[in-house]
PDB file of C-alpha atoms in Angstrom:
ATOM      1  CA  UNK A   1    -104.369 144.021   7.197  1.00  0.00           C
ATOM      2  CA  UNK A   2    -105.853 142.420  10.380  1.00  0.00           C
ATOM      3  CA  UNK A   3    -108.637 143.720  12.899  1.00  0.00           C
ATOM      4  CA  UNK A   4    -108.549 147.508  11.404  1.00  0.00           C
ATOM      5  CA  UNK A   5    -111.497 149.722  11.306  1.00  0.00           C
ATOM      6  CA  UNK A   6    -111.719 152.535   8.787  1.00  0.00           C
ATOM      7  CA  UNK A   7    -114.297 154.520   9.323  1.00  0.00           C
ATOM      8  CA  UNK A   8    -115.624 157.972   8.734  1.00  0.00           C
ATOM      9  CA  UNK A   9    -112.925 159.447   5.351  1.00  0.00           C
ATOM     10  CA  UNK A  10    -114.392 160.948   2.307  1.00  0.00           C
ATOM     11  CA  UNK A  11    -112.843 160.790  -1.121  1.00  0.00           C
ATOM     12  CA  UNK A  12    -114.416 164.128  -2.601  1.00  0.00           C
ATOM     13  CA  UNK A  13    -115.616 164.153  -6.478  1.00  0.00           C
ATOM     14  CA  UNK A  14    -117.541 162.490  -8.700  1.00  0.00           C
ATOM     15  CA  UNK A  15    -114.287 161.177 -10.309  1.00  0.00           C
ATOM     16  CA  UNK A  16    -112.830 159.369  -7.291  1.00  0.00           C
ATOM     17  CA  UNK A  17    -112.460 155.927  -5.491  1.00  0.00           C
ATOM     18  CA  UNK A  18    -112.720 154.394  -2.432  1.00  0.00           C
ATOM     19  CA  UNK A  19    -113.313 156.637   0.148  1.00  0.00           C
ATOM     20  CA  UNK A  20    -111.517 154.284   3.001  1.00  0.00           C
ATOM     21  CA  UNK A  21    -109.054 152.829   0.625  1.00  0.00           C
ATOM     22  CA  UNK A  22    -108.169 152.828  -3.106  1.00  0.00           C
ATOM     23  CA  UNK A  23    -105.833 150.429  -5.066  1.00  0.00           C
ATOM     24  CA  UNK A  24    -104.815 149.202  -8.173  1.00  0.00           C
ATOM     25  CA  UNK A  25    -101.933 146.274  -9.191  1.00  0.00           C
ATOM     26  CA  UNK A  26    -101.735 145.362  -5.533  1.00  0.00           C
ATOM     27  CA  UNK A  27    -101.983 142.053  -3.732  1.00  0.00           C
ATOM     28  CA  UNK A  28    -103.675 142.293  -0.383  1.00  0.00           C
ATOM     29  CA  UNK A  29    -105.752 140.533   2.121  1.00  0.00           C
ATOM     30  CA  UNK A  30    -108.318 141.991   4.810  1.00  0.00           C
ATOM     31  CA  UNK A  31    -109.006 140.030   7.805  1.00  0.00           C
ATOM     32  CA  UNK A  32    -111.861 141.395  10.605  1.00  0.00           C
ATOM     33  CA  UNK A  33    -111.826 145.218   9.013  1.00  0.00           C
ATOM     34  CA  UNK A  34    -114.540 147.350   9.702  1.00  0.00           C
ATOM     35  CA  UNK A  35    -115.826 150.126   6.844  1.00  0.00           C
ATOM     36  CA  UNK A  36    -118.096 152.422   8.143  1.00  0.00           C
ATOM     37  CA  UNK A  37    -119.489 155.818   6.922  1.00  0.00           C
ATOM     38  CA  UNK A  38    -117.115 156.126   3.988  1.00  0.00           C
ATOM     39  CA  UNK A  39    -117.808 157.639   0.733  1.00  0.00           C
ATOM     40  CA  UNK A  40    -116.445 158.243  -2.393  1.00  0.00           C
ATOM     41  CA  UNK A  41    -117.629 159.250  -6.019  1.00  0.00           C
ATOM     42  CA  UNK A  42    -117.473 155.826  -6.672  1.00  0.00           C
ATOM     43  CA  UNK A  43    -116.625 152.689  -4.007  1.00  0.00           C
ATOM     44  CA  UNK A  44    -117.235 154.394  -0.866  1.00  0.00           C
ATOM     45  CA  UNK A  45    -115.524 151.992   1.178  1.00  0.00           C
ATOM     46  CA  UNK A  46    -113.090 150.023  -1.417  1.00  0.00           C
ATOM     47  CA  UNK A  47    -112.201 150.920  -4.843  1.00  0.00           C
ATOM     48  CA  UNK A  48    -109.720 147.893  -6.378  1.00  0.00           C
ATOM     49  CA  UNK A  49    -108.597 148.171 -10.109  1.00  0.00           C
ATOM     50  CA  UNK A  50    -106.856 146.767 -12.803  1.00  0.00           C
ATOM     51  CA  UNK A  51    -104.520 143.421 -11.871  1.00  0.00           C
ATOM     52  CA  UNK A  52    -105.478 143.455  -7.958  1.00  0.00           C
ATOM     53  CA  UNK A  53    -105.772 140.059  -6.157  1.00  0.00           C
ATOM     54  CA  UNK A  54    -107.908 140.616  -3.202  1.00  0.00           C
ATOM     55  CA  UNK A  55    -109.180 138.192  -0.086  1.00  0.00           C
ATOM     56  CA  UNK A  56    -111.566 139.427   2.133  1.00  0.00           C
ATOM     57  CA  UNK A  57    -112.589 137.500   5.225  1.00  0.00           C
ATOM     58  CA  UNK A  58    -114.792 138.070   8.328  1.00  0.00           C
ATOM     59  CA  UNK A  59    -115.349 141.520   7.958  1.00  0.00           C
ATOM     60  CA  UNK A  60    -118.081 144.233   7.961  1.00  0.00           C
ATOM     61  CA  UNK A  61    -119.504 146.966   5.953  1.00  0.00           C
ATOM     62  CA  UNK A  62    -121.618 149.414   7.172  1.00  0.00           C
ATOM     63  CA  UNK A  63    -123.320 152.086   5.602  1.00  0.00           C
ATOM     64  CA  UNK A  64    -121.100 153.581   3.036  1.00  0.00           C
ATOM     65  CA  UNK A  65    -121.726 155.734   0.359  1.00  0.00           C
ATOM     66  CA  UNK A  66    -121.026 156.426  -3.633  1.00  0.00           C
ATOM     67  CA  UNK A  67    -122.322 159.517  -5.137  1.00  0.00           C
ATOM     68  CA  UNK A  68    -122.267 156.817  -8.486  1.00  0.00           C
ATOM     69  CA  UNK A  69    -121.778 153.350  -8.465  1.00  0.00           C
ATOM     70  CA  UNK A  70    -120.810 150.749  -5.619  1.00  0.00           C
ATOM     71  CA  UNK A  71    -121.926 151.682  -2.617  1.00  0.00           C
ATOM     72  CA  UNK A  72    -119.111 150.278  -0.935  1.00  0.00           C
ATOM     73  CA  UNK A  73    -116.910 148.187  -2.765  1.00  0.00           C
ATOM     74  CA  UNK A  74    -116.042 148.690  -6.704  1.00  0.00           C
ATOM     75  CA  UNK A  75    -113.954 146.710  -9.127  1.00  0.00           C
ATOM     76  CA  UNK A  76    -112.784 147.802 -12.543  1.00  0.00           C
ATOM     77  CA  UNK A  77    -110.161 147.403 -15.319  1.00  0.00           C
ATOM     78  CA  UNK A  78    -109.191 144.058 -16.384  1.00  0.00           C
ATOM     79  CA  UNK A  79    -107.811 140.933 -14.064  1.00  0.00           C
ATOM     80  CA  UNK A  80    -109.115 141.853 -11.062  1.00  0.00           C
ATOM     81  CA  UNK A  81    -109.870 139.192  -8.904  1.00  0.00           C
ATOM     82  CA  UNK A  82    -111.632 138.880  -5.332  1.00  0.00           C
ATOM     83  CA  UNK A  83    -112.839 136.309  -2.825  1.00  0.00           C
ATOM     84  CA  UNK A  84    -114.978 137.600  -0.015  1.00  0.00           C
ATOM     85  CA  UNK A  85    -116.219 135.428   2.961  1.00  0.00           C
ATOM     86  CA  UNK A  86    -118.300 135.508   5.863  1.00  0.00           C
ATOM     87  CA  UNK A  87    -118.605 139.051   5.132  1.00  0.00           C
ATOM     88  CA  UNK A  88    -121.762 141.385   6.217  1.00  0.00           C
ATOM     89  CA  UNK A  89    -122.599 144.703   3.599  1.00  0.00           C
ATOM     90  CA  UNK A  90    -125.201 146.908   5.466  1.00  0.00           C
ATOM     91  CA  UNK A  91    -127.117 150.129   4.910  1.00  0.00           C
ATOM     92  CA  UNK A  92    -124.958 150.647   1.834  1.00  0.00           C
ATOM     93  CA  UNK A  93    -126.102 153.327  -0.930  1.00  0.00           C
ATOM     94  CA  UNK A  94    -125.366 154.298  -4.405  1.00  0.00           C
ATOM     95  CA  UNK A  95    -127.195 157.155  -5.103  1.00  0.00           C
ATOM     96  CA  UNK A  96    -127.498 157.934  -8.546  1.00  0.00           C
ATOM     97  CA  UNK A  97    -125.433 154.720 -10.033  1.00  0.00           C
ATOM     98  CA  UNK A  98    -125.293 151.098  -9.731  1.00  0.00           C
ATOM     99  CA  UNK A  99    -124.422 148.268  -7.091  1.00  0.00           C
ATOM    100  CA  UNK A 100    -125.831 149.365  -3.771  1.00  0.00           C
ATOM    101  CA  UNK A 101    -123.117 147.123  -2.133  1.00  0.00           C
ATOM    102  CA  UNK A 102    -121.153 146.053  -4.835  1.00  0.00           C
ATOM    103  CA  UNK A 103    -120.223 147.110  -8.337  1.00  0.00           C
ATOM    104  CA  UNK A 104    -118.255 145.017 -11.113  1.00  0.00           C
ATOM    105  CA  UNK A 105    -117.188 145.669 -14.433  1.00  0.00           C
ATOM    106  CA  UNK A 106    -114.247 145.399 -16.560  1.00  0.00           C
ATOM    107  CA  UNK A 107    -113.139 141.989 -16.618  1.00  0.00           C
ATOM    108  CA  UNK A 108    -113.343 141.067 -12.647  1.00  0.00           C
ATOM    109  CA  UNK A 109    -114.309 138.015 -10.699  1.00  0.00           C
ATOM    110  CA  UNK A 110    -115.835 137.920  -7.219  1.00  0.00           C
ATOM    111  CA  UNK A 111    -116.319 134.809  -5.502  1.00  0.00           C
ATOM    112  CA  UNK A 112    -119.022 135.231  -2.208  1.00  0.00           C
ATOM    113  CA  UNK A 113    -118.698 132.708   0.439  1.00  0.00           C
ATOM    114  CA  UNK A 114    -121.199 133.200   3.223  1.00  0.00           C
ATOM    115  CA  UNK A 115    -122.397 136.888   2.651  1.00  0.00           C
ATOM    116  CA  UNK A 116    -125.047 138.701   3.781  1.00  0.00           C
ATOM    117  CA  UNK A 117    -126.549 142.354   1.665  1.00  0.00           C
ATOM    118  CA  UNK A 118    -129.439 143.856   4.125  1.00  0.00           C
ATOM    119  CA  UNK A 119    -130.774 146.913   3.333  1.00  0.00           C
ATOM    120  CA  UNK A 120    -128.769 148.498   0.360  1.00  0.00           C
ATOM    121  CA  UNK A 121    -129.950 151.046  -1.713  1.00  0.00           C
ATOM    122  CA  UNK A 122    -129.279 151.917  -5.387  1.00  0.00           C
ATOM    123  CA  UNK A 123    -130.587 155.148  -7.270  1.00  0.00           C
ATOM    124  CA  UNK A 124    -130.254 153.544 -10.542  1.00  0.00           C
ATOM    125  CA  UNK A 125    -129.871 149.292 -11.114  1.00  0.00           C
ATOM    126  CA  UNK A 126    -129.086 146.328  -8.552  1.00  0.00           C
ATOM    127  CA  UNK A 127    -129.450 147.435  -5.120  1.00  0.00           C
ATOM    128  CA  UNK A 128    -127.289 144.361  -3.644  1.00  0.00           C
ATOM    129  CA  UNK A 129    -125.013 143.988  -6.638  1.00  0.00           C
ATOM    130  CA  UNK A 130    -124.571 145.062 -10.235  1.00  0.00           C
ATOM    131  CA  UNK A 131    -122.211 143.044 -12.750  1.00  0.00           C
ATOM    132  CA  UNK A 132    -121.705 144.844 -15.754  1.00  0.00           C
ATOM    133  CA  UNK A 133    -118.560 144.492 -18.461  1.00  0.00           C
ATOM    134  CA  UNK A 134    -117.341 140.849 -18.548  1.00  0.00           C
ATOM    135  CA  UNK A 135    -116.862 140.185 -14.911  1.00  0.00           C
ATOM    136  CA  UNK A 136    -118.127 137.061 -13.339  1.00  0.00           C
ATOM    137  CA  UNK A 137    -119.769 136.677  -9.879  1.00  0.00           C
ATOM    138  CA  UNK A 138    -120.180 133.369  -7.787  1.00  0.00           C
ATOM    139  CA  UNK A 139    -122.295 133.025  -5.263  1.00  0.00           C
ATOM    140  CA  UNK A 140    -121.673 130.422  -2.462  1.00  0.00           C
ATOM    141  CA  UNK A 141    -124.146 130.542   0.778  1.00  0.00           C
ATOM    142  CA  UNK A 142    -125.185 134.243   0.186  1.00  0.00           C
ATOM    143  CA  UNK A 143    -128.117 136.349   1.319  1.00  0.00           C
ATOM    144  CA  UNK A 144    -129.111 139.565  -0.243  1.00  0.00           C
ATOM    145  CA  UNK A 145    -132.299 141.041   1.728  1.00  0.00           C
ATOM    146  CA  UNK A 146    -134.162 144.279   1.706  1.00  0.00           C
ATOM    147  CA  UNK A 147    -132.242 145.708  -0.766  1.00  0.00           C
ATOM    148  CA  UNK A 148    -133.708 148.365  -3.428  1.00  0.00           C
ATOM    149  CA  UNK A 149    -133.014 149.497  -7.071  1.00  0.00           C
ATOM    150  CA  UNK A 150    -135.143 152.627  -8.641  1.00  0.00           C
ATOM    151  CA  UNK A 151    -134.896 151.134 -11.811  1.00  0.00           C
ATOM    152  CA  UNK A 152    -133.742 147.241 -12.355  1.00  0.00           C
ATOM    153  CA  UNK A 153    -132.198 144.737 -10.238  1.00  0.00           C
ATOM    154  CA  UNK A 154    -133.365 145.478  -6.759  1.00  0.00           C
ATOM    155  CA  UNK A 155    -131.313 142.336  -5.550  1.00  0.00           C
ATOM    156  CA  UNK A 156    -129.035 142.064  -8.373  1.00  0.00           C
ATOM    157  CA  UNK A 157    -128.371 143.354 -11.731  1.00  0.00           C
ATOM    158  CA  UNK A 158    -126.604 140.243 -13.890  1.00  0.00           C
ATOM    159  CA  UNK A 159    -125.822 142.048 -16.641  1.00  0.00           C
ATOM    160  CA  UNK A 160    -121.858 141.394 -16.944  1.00  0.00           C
ATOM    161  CA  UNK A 161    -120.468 138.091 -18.546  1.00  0.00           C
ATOM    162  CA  UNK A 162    -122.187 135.350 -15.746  1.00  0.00           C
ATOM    163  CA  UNK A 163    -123.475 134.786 -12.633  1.00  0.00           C
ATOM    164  CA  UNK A 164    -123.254 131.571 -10.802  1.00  0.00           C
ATOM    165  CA  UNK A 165    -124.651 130.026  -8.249  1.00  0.00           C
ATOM    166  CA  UNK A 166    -122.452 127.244  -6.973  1.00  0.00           C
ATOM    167  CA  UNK A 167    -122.570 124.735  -4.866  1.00  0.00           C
ATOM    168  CA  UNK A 168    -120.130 120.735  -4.414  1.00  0.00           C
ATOM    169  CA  UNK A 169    -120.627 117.210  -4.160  1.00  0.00           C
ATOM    170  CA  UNK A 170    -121.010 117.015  -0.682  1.00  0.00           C
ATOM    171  CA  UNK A 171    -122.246 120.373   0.905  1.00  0.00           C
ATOM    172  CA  UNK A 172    -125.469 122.107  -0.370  1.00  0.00           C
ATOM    173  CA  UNK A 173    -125.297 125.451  -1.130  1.00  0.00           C
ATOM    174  CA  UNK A 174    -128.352 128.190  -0.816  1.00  0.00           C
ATOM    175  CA  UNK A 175    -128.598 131.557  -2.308  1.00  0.00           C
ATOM    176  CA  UNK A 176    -131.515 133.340  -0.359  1.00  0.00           C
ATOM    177  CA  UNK A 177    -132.755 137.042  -2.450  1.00  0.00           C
ATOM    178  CA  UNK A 178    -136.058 138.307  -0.162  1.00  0.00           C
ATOM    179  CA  UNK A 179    -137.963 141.218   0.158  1.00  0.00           C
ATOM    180  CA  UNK A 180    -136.125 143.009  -2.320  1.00  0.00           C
ATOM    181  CA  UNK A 181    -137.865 146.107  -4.380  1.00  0.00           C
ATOM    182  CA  UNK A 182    -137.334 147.467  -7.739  1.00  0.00           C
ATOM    183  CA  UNK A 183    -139.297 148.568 -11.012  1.00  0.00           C
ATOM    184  CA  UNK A 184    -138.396 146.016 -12.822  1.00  0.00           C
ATOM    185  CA  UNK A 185    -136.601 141.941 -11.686  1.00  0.00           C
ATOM    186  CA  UNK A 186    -137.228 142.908  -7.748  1.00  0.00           C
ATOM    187  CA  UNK A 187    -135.027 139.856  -6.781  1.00  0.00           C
ATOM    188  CA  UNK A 188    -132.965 138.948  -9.955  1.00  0.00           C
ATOM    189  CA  UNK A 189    -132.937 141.075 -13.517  1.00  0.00           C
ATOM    190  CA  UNK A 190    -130.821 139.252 -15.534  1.00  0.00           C
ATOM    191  CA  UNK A 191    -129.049 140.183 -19.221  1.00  0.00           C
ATOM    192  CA  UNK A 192    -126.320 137.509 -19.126  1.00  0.00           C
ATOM    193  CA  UNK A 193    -125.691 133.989 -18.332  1.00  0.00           C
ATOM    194  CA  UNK A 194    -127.062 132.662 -14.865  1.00  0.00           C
ATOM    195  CA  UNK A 195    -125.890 128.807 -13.401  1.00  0.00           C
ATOM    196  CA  UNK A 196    -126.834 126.948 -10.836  1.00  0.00           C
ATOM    197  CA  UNK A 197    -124.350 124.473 -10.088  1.00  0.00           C
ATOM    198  CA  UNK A 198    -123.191 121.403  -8.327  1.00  0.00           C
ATOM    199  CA  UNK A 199    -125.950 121.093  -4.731  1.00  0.00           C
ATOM    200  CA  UNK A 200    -127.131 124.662  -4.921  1.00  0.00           C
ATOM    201  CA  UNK A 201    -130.943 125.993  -4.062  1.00  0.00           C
ATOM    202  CA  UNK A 202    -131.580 128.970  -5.203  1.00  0.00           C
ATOM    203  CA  UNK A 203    -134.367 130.921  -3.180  1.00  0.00           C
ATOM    204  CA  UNK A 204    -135.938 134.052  -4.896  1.00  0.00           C
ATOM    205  CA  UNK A 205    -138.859 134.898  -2.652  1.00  0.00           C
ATOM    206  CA  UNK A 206    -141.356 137.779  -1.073  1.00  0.00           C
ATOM    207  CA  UNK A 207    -139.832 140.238  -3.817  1.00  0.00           C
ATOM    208  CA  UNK A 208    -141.461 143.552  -5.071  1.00  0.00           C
ATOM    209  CA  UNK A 209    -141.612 144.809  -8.535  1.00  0.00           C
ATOM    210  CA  UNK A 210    -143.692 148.160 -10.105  1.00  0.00           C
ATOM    211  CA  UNK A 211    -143.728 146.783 -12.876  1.00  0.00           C
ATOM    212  CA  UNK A 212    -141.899 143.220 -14.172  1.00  0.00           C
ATOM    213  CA  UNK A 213    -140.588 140.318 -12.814  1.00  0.00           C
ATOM    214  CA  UNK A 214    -141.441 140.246  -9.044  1.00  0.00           C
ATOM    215  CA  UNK A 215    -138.764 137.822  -8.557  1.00  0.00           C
ATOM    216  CA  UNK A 216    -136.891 137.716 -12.360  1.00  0.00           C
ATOM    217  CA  UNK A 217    -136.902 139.517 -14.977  1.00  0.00           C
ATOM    218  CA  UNK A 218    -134.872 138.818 -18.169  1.00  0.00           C
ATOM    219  CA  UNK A 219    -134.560 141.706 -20.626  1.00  0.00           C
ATOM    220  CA  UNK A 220    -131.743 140.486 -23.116  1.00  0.00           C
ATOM    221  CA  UNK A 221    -130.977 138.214 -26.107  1.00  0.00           C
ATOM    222  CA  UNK A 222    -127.699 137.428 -24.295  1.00  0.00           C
ATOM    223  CA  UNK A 223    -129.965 135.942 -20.918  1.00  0.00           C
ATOM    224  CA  UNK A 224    -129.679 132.174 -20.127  1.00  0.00           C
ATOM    225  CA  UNK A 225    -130.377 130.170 -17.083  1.00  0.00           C
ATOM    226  CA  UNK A 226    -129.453 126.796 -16.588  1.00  0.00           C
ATOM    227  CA  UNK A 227    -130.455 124.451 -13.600  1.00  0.00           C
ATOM    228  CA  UNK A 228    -128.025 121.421 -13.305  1.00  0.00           C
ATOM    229  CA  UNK A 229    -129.484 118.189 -12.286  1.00  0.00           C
ATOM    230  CA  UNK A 230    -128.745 118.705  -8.745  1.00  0.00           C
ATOM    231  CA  UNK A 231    -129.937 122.240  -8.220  1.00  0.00           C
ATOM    232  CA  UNK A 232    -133.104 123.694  -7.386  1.00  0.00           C
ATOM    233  CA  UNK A 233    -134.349 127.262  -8.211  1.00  0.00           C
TER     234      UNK A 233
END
């Protein structure tokens, strides 16, 4: 699907998915799309389950909506798998669930590859993203700014299986969270495994918390960071 915009469908109910589009054991990729003013009960732009391969490049979203979680894009079930690049998430919401922008869960990985989160809202945890379940997120080059979370996570929630921030040999890497706002981890709450890899700087900075962790918090037994040799946090 090439230079498409889908803009202004509803998927009505609490129970439903993707409000622009909805799939499930499906190989597809999305070149210059535009989702705007979707919503859905859950993914109010995209909702991708179980066994879905899914490239995403050079494309926009702009404030969608979930009555629950992922504001505009949501992944469940098991082997889902996703690569998104030079990709912009705006003025997304979740109102009363997780992932602002983004939701993950089951056993799905997302790779980001130059991707911006501005101003995404959550009514529960991570305003930019929430990883729950055993997926695994990578981070390449991404910014997530001015994003809020009522309750943890107002960047990101890393509570699925790991987050990692990943960089190569040759070309440094930087993953920017700013001026983010939650009660608790503002930039970063993390309850899983967190890397920094290969040439990557991590920048958690000008972050707002009520309560803990201005720029991380770490609430669970099951949290680890590790900084390779060549990273900086």
């Amino acid at each position: 699907m090439t230079d498409v915009e889908i803009a202004d469908n509803i998927a009505y109910g609490s129970q439903t998915t993707g409000g622009g589009l909805s799939a499930a054991s499906w190989t597809c990729e999305l070149i210059r799309v535009l989702f705007r003013n979707n919503s859905a009960g859950a993914g109010g732009a995209v909702g991708f389950g179980s066994a879905t391969t899914v490239n995403i490049s050079a494309s926009s979203f702009i404030e969608n909506k979930a009555s629950q979680n992922g504001g505009s894009l949501l992944s469940q079930g098991q082997e889902a798998e996703m690569e998104i690049t030079s990709t912009t998430f705006q003025g997304s919401s979740a109102f009363e669930g997780d992932g602002g922008a983004i939701y993950m869960s089951g056993q799905s990985r997302l790779t980001l590859n130059n991707v911006k989160m501005v101003a995404c809202n959550a009514g529960s945890n991570g305003g930019g993203v929430a990883l729950r379940g055993e997926s695994q997120l990578i981070l390449r080059d991404v910014t997530i700014r001015q994003c809020q979370a009522r309750a943890m996570g107002g960047g990101l929630l890393a509570a699925g299986d790991s987050v990692i921030f990943q960089g190569d040999a040759s070309t440094t890497s930087t993953v920017l969270v700013e001026k983010n706002r939650a009660r608790e981890g503002a930039g970063v709450c993390c309850m899983s495994k967190m890397h920094l890899e290969g040439q990557t700087t991590g920048v958690i900075q000008d972050n707002e918390a009520k309560e803990d962790g201005g720029g991380l918090a770490a609430f669970s037994s099951y949290a680890k960071l590790s900084v390779s040799s060549s990273s900086k946090l």
